Short mmCIF file of C-alpha atoms (C1' of nucleotides) in Angstrom, two decimals:
data_model
loop_
_atom_site.label_atom_id
_atom_site.label_comp_id
_atom_site.label_asym_id
_atom_site.label_seq_id
_atom_site.Cartn_x
_atom_site.Cartn_y
_atom_site.Cartn_z
CA MET A 1 -0.05 -0.07 0.12
CA GLY A 2 1.20 3.25 -1.30
CA LYS A 3 1.93 6.35 1.33
CA ASP A 4 -0.45 8.10 -0.06
CA LYS A 5 -3.16 5.81 -0.05
CA MET A 6 -2.27 5.26 3.83
CA ASN A 7 -2.53 8.82 4.33
CA ASN A 8 -6.09 8.37 2.55
CA ASN A 9 -7.08 5.66 4.96
CA ASN A 10 -5.98 7.75 8.32
CA LYS A 11 -8.24 10.69 6.78
CA ALA A 12 -11.14 8.55 6.20
CA LYS A 13 -13.12 11.11 7.79
CA LEU A 14 -12.20 13.97 5.27
CA ARG A 15 -14.54 14.71 2.61
CA LYS A 16 -13.67 13.95 -1.27
CA GLY A 17 -15.50 14.85 -4.09
CA LEU A 18 -17.09 18.00 -5.36
CA TRP A 19 -16.44 20.89 -3.23
CA SER A 20 -19.69 22.76 -1.81
CA PRO A 21 -20.29 26.53 -2.27
CA GLU A 22 -20.01 26.72 1.46
CA GLU A 23 -16.47 25.39 1.20
CA ASP A 24 -15.34 27.64 -1.52
CA GLU A 25 -16.45 30.26 0.37
CA LYS A 26 -14.52 29.11 3.81
CA LEU A 27 -11.56 28.57 1.45
CA ILE A 28 -11.70 31.79 -0.22
CA LYS A 29 -12.20 33.77 3.07
CA TYR A 30 -9.17 31.88 4.30
CA MET A 31 -6.92 32.28 1.45
CA LEU A 32 -7.80 36.03 1.03
CA THR A 33 -7.04 36.62 4.73
CA ASN A 34 -4.19 34.44 5.58
CA GLY A 35 -2.56 33.99 2.27
CA GLN A 36 -0.96 30.76 1.50
CA GLY A 37 0.74 28.60 4.03
CA CYS A 38 1.02 24.64 4.67
CA TRP A 39 -2.19 23.56 2.76
CA SER A 40 -2.57 20.98 5.64
CA ASP A 41 -2.81 23.65 8.00
CA ILE A 42 -4.97 25.83 5.72
CA ALA A 43 -7.39 22.56 5.51
CA ARG A 44 -7.42 22.39 9.19
CA ASN A 45 -7.86 26.07 10.24
CA ALA A 46 -10.25 27.02 7.44
CA GLY A 47 -12.44 24.67 9.10
CA LEU A 48 -12.56 22.31 6.03
CA PHE A 49 -12.66 18.61 6.29
CA ARG A 50 -10.91 17.70 3.52
CA CYS A 51 -6.96 17.12 2.94
CA GLY A 52 -4.39 19.84 2.50
CA LYS A 53 -3.71 18.13 -1.25
CA SER A 54 -7.87 18.67 -2.06
CA CYS A 55 -7.62 22.36 -0.84
CA ARG A 56 -4.46 23.27 -2.98
CA LEU A 57 -6.24 22.01 -5.96
CA ARG A 58 -9.33 23.59 -5.44
CA TRP A 59 -7.61 26.75 -5.09
CA ILE A 60 -4.98 26.69 -7.82
CA ASN A 61 -7.62 24.86 -10.41
CA TYR A 62 -10.83 26.92 -9.31
CA LEU A 63 -11.00 29.34 -6.68
CA ARG A 64 -7.57 31.41 -7.69
CA PRO A 65 -8.61 35.27 -7.97
CA ASP A 66 -6.28 35.50 -11.06
CA LEU A 67 -8.04 32.66 -12.88
CA LYS A 68 -9.21 33.39 -16.30
CA ARG A 69 -12.77 32.06 -16.95
CA GLY A 70 -14.27 31.04 -20.48
CA ALA A 71 -13.54 28.99 -23.22
CA PHE A 72 -10.06 29.17 -24.69
CA SER A 73 -9.28 31.58 -27.23
CA SER A 74 -7.77 30.84 -30.60
CA GLN A 75 -4.81 32.25 -29.77
CA GLU A 76 -4.67 30.24 -26.61
CA GLU A 77 -5.12 27.27 -28.74
CA GLN A 78 -2.53 28.02 -30.77
CA LEU A 79 -0.35 28.51 -28.12
CA ILE A 80 -0.97 25.54 -26.39
CA VAL A 81 -0.88 23.56 -29.55
CA HIS A 82 2.68 25.25 -30.21
CA LEU A 83 3.93 24.48 -26.49
CA HIS A 84 2.52 20.86 -26.53
CA SER A 85 4.50 20.37 -29.76
CA ILE A 86 7.58 21.71 -28.01
CA LEU A 87 6.98 20.74 -24.43
CA GLY A 88 5.01 17.61 -24.53
CA ASN A 89 2.38 16.99 -22.09
CA ARG A 90 4.28 19.38 -19.43
CA TRP A 91 0.89 21.14 -18.57
CA SER A 92 2.38 22.64 -16.00
CA GLN A 93 5.25 24.42 -17.61
CA ILE A 94 2.42 25.05 -20.95
CA ALA A 95 0.07 26.54 -18.33
CA ALA A 96 2.91 28.95 -17.08
CA ARG A 97 2.95 30.44 -20.68
CA LEU A 98 -1.20 30.67 -20.47
CA PRO A 99 -2.17 33.52 -17.57
CA GLY A 100 -5.03 32.38 -15.90
CA ARG A 101 -5.28 29.07 -17.17
CA THR A 102 -4.27 25.97 -14.83
CA ASP A 103 -2.51 22.78 -16.04
CA ASN A 104 -5.40 20.60 -15.76
CA GLU A 105 -7.80 23.03 -17.47
CA ILE A 106 -5.07 22.65 -20.40
CA LYS A 107 -4.40 19.51 -20.06
CA ASN A 108 -8.46 18.46 -19.94
CA PHE A 109 -8.73 20.81 -23.09
CA TRP A 110 -6.04 18.80 -24.60
CA ASN A 111 -7.49 15.62 -24.04
CA SER A 112 -11.11 16.70 -25.31
CA ALA A 113 -10.69 19.22 -27.70
CA LEU A 114 -7.58 19.44 -28.93
CA LYS A 115 -6.11 16.05 -29.53
CA LYS A 116 -9.45 15.08 -31.14
CA ARG A 117 -9.02 17.89 -33.75
CA LEU A 118 -5.69 16.79 -34.52
CA LYS A 119 -6.84 13.39 -34.75
CA LEU A 120 -9.81 14.40 -37.05
CA ASN A 121 -7.68 16.54 -39.00
CA ASN A 122 -5.03 13.66 -39.68
CA VAL A 123 -2.43 15.10 -37.48
CA ILE A 124 0.12 12.44 -36.37
CA ILE A 125 0.22 12.39 -32.87
CA SER A 126 2.99 10.06 -32.07
CA ALA A 127 2.69 7.09 -29.99
CA PRO A 128 4.52 6.74 -26.79
CA PRO A 129 7.47 4.70 -26.93
CA THR A 130 7.76 1.98 -24.54
CA SER A 131 9.72 3.30 -21.87
CA SER A 132 11.55 1.36 -19.52
CA SER A 133 12.65 4.06 -17.33
CA THR A 134 9.49 4.10 -15.33
CA ASN A 135 6.98 1.21 -14.25
CA HIS A 136 4.28 3.02 -13.14
CA ASP A 137 2.82 4.51 -16.28
CA SER A 138 2.70 1.13 -17.59
CA ASP A 139 -0.82 0.85 -17.07
CA SER A 140 -1.08 3.83 -19.23
CA SER A 141 -3.53 3.20 -22.32
CA SER A 142 -3.51 6.70 -23.56
CA ASP A 143 -1.05 8.13 -26.16
CA GLN A 144 0.37 10.50 -23.43
CA PRO A 145 4.21 10.57 -23.20
CA SER A 146 5.46 8.79 -20.45
CA ARG A 147 6.55 11.24 -17.49
CA ASP A 148 9.46 11.23 -15.10
CA HIS A 149 10.44 13.52 -12.93
CA HIS A 150 13.87 14.02 -14.31
CA HIS A 151 12.10 15.95 -16.78
CA HIS A 152 12.79 13.69 -19.27
CA VAL A 153 9.47 13.06 -21.19
CA THR A 154 10.20 10.51 -23.23
CA THR A 155 8.11 11.97 -26.02
CA GLY A 156 5.20 14.61 -26.63
CA GLY A 157 2.95 15.25 -28.47
CA ILE A 158 2.22 16.28 -32.56
CA MET A 159 4.65 15.63 -35.07
CA ILE A 160 4.21 19.24 -36.40
CA PRO A 161 6.16 20.72 -34.19
CA ILE A 162 6.11 24.52 -35.67
CA PRO A 163 3.76 26.36 -37.75
CA MET A 164 6.04 28.12 -38.97
CA SER A 165 7.63 28.65 -42.74
CA MET A 166 11.08 28.05 -40.94
CA TYR A 167 11.30 24.37 -41.06
CA SER A 168 13.11 22.57 -44.36
CA SER A 169 9.97 20.65 -45.95
CA SER A 170 12.35 17.82 -45.20
CA LEU A 171 10.53 17.73 -41.96
CA SER A 172 8.18 14.87 -42.51
CA THR A 173 5.11 14.96 -40.34
CA THR A 174 4.47 11.48 -41.08
CA SER A 175 7.48 9.42 -39.57
CA SER A 176 7.11 8.45 -36.30
CA THR A 177 8.72 10.29 -33.75
CA SER A 178 12.30 9.73 -33.89
CA MET A 179 15.07 10.92 -31.57
CA SER A 180 17.56 10.80 -34.43
CA ASN A 181 15.46 12.83 -36.96
CA MET A 182 14.83 15.23 -34.51
CA GLN A 183 18.25 15.32 -33.67
CA SER A 184 19.44 16.08 -37.06
CA ILE A 185 16.55 18.46 -37.14
CA VAL A 186 18.06 20.33 -34.27
CA THR A 187 21.34 20.27 -35.06
CA SER A 188 20.87 21.43 -38.71
CA LYS A 189 19.64 24.53 -37.27
CA GLN A 190 15.99 23.48 -39.15
CA PHE A 191 14.49 23.11 -35.70
CA ASP A 192 14.79 25.47 -33.16
CA PRO A 193 11.42 26.43 -31.40
CA PHE A 194 12.50 29.54 -30.46
CA LEU A 195 13.88 30.94 -33.25
CA VAL A 196 12.77 33.99 -34.76
CA PRO A 197 11.70 33.77 -38.68
CA ASP A 198 13.94 35.72 -40.85
CA ASP A 199 10.89 37.80 -41.59
CA SER A 200 10.36 39.33 -38.07
CA SER A 201 6.76 40.59 -39.07
CA ASP A 202 5.85 36.92 -39.66
CA MET A 203 3.89 36.38 -36.55
CA THR A 204 2.55 33.11 -37.93
CA GLY A 205 4.11 31.54 -35.45
CA LEU A 206 4.31 31.60 -31.67
CA THR A 207 8.08 33.02 -31.80
CA GLY A 208 6.42 36.33 -31.14
CA PHE A 209 5.19 35.54 -28.06
CA PHE A 210 8.82 34.29 -26.96
CA ASN A 211 10.68 37.42 -27.57
CA VAL A 212 13.38 35.87 -28.80
CA PRO A 213 15.91 38.47 -30.28
CA THR A 214 17.48 37.23 -33.25
CA SER A 215 20.70 38.25 -31.60
CA LEU A 216 23.45 36.14 -30.61
CA THR A 217 22.09 34.84 -27.37
CA THR A 218 20.72 31.61 -29.44
CA GLN A 219 23.00 28.96 -29.23
CA VAL A 220 22.37 26.02 -31.26
CA GLY A 221 23.85 22.67 -30.96
CA MET A 222 27.15 23.85 -29.14
CA GLY A 223 29.44 21.67 -27.54
CA ASP A 224 28.47 21.54 -24.30
CA GLY A 225 25.41 19.65 -24.88
CA LEU A 226 22.90 22.11 -24.12
CA PHE A 227 20.72 24.70 -26.31
CA TYR A 228 20.20 27.80 -24.98
CA GLY A 229 16.94 29.81 -26.02
CA GLY A 230 18.42 33.12 -25.61
CA ASP A 231 16.57 35.67 -23.18
CA TYR A 232 13.78 32.90 -23.63
CA GLY A 233 15.58 31.58 -20.40
CA MET A 234 15.40 28.19 -21.47
CA VAL A 235 18.10 25.61 -21.85
CA LEU A 236 17.55 22.13 -23.84
CA GLU A 237 19.68 19.26 -23.60
CA SER A 238 20.79 18.39 -26.94
CA ASN A 239 20.19 14.70 -26.44
CA LYS A 240 16.48 15.44 -25.78
CA LEU A 241 15.56 18.37 -28.08
CA GLY A 242 12.72 18.24 -30.07
CA LEU A 243 9.69 16.36 -28.89
CA GLU A 244 12.04 14.82 -26.18
CA SER A 245 13.40 17.94 -25.00
CA ASP A 246 14.54 18.99 -21.42
CA ILE A 247 13.49 22.63 -20.65
CA PHE A 248 14.74 23.96 -17.76
CA LEU A 249 12.84 27.38 -16.75
CA PRO A 250 14.04 29.70 -14.29
CA PRO A 251 12.31 30.02 -10.96
CA LEU A 252 9.26 31.62 -11.10
CA GLU A 253 10.72 33.73 -8.26
CA ASN A 254 12.82 35.27 -10.59
CA ILE A 255 10.27 36.58 -13.02
CA ARG A 256 7.95 37.39 -10.12
CA SER A 257 9.81 40.88 -9.41
CA ASN A 258 9.11 41.81 -13.24
CA ASN A 259 5.46 41.05 -12.72
CA ILE A 260 4.35 41.49 -9.35
CA ILE A 261 4.00 44.99 -9.76
CA ASN A 262 1.20 44.65 -12.26
CA GLU A 263 -0.31 42.43 -9.53
CA GLU A 264 0.33 44.74 -6.77
CA THR A 265 -0.85 47.54 -8.35
CA ASN A 266 -4.04 46.07 -9.24
CA ASN A 267 -6.35 46.14 -5.99
CA ASN A 268 -9.11 45.00 -7.30
CA VAL A 269 -9.37 41.41 -5.96
CA VAL A 270 -12.27 40.04 -8.01
CA ILE A 271 -13.34 36.66 -7.00
CA GLY A 272 -14.61 34.86 -9.93
CA MET A 273 -15.97 31.79 -9.27
CA LYS A 274 -17.16 29.39 -11.28
CA GLY A 275 -20.66 28.37 -10.09
CA HIS A 276 -21.86 25.09 -9.31
CA ASN A 277 -24.17 24.28 -11.74
CA ASN A 278 -23.45 27.15 -13.56
CA ASN A 279 -20.68 26.72 -15.59
CA ASN A 280 -20.55 29.14 -18.49
CA ILE A 281 -17.91 27.86 -20.30
CA SER A 282 -19.40 26.33 -23.19
CA SER A 283 -17.34 24.66 -25.92
CA ASN A 284 -17.05 27.28 -28.49
CA ILE A 285 -14.12 25.56 -29.80
CA ASN A 286 -16.21 23.42 -31.82
CA THR A 287 -16.57 26.31 -33.88
CA CYS A 288 -12.87 27.19 -33.91
CA PHE A 289 -11.86 24.65 -36.30
CA ASN A 290 -12.45 23.48 -39.53
CA ASN A 291 -13.15 19.48 -39.36
CA THR A 292 -12.42 18.96 -42.87
CA ILE A 293 -10.40 15.61 -43.16
CA ASP A 294 -7.70 15.67 -45.74
CA HIS A 295 -7.28 12.35 -46.89
CA ASN A 296 -4.46 13.32 -49.16
CA ASN A 297 -2.45 14.61 -46.45
CA GLN A 298 -0.52 12.23 -44.37
CA GLY A 299 0.19 15.19 -41.52
CA SER A 300 -1.25 18.32 -41.43
CA ARG A 301 0.10 21.29 -40.36
CA VAL A 302 -1.00 22.95 -37.22
CA GLU A 303 -2.13 26.04 -38.89
CA ASP A 304 -3.92 24.19 -41.32
CA VAL A 305 -5.55 22.00 -38.93
CA PHE A 306 -6.46 24.96 -36.67
CA GLY A 307 -6.90 27.34 -39.21
CA PHE A 308 -4.12 29.71 -38.09
CA ASP A 309 -4.43 32.83 -40.09
CA GLN A 310 -1.06 33.58 -41.05
CA ASN A 311 -1.71 37.17 -40.90
CA HIS A 312 -3.09 36.87 -37.52
CA TRP A 313 -0.23 37.45 -35.37
CA GLY A 314 0.98 40.27 -37.27
CA SER A 315 -2.41 42.01 -37.70
CA GLY A 316 -1.53 44.64 -34.58
CA GLU A 317 -5.10 44.39 -33.72
CA THR A 318 -5.48 44.40 -30.17
CA LEU A 319 -5.94 40.71 -28.81
CA ARG A 320 -8.47 40.30 -25.64
CA VAL A 321 -8.26 37.07 -23.94
CA GLY A 322 -10.20 37.51 -21.11
CA GLU A 323 -8.86 40.66 -19.06
CA TRP A 324 -5.46 39.90 -20.75
CA ASP A 325 -3.31 41.14 -23.66
CA LEU A 326 -1.85 37.79 -24.34
CA GLU A 327 0.35 38.87 -27.07
CA GLY A 328 1.45 42.36 -25.44
CA LEU A 329 2.03 40.17 -22.26
CA MET A 330 3.93 37.86 -23.83
CA GLU A 331 6.04 40.40 -25.51
CA ASN A 332 6.51 42.18 -22.09
CA ILE A 333 8.11 38.93 -20.39
CA VAL A 334 11.59 38.57 -21.09
CA VAL A 335 11.53 35.18 -19.51
CA PRO A 336 8.04 34.18 -20.17
CA SER A 337 6.60 32.30 -17.03
CA PHE A 338 3.66 32.68 -15.14
CA PRO A 339 3.83 34.71 -12.73
CA PHE A 340 0.48 33.90 -10.56
CA LEU A 341 1.15 30.15 -10.26
CA ASP A 342 2.40 30.41 -6.68
CA PHE A 343 -0.32 33.20 -5.99
CA GLN A 344 -0.31 34.63 -2.64
CA VAL A 345 -2.68 37.14 -1.65
CA GLU A 346 -1.04 39.87 0.59
"C1'" DA B 1 -40.98 11.65 -21.45
"C1'" DA B 2 -37.29 8.22 -21.20
"C1'" DT B 3 -33.12 6.68 -22.57
"C1'" DC B 4 -28.64 6.30 -24.52
"C1'" DC B 5 -24.12 8.36 -25.45
"C1'" DA B 6 -20.75 12.01 -25.86
"C1'" DT B 7 -18.46 15.40 -24.16
"C1'" DA B 8 -16.70 18.55 -20.32
"C1'" DC B 9 -14.25 19.19 -16.76
"C1'" DA B 10 -13.91 19.00 -11.53
"C1'" DA B 11 -11.33 16.30 -8.59
"C1'" DC B 12 -8.69 12.31 -7.38
"C1'" DC B 13 -4.73 8.93 -7.21
"C1'" DG B 14 -0.46 7.87 -7.44
"C1'" DC B 15 4.13 9.03 -7.83
"C1'" DC B 16 8.05 11.84 -7.38
"C1'" DG B 17 11.47 15.18 -5.47
"C1'" DA B 18 12.47 18.53 -1.59
"C1'" DC B 19 12.95 19.21 2.66
"C1'" DG B 20 13.11 19.03 7.60
"C1'" DC B 21 13.79 15.98 11.50
"C1'" DC C 1 20.73 7.62 6.16
"C1'" DG C 2 16.12 6.42 7.04
"C1'" DC C 3 11.93 8.20 7.31
"C1'" DG C 4 7.48 11.28 7.45
"C1'" DT C 5 5.71 15.08 5.41
"C1'" DC C 6 4.58 18.44 1.91
"C1'" DG C 7 3.90 20.16 -2.52
"C1'" DG C 8 3.58 19.25 -7.80
"C1'" DC C 9 2.75 17.12 -11.21
"C1'" DG C 10 0.71 14.09 -14.97
"C1'" DG C 11 -2.81 10.29 -15.65
"C1'" DT C 12 -7.30 8.96 -15.14
"C1'" DT C 13 -11.79 8.51 -13.12
"C1'" DG C 14 -16.45 10.05 -12.14
"C1'" DT C 15 -20.12 13.08 -12.79
"C1'" DA C 16 -22.63 16.62 -14.70
"C1'" DT C 17 -24.36 18.44 -18.85
"C1'" DG C 18 -26.89 18.58 -22.98
"C1'" DG C 19 -27.67 16.40 -27.56
"C1'" DA C 20 -29.56 12.45 -30.18
"C1'" DT C 21 -32.94 8.81 -30.48
#
DNA sequence: AATCCATACAACCGCCGACGC
DNA sequence: CGCGTCGGCGGTTGTATGGAT
């Protein structure tokens, strides 16, 4: 019996399942009054008969004031697809680049809408390589990559890494996820997720989000075995780049200083709760995509599948994603990361 | 109206690393 | 060093909901 299982048994009196509005209210009040701390203490002190873990999850995924509500915008969808092509199933890291979105939300979104769409549109989603490094994922029946906590996700996602014209046509989307393929692509500089296209006005890809200068900070395939994403602040291990890349991000604290100002200057803390049985999030995503299956294509490009507008990113129009100007936000974040993941109310 | 089915998503589970003792 | 606790993560499940029949 696992440790957590024993803990669960020891806490059999604790509530499980859906949260009641009263529980939500208790947690919100406590968090706004006392801020974050030890979740076990929070659960206890807030008068919640829940385990700390449950409280944490509820707060992070549902009650946090800075959470965005509503369906994913097309920009967010594109960003998710793009980031997933780079990061694989590292939902937390993807969420870190989508302000107001949680890893759970993105994961659900991916597992429902996006993955389905991609499959419908004949995009190759790589099958998970049989991993011998872990034994706890052997029961996984999904095509999700195996996970281990040394950041060696053994695959990830879709074989249409970047919706940009920067890629050589030799980047076949029909092949299986191959380390050697990916490496060769990488080392030949045909695959650098963070490069900026020559035409800097081409914001079709998401490089605009990353604010990666075309300057020299981008090193690809250097001898130290690391790939630097320049100002993006990422380090990719060369032997794992592409769909198997390891990406190291600086601690959130490092960038919070850049963003905390906005948080602190915003004195209006709004509790935007999703009501119980009052979920206004409808699946507008169905209308966002074209379900046309092109049987002639053995692998579609993401922008084809999702109907990316080549001019979209460079249109200059103000993008509204909830309350966020996602584009502007990303542009202003040198090291893109989500400052509120460890949200704390002062 | 009843039933079935697909979907969305909230929440749980199990695992791991970090940390303190 | 071993152990327990905690937080975090990704995978999976459970349930509410809406549409189709």
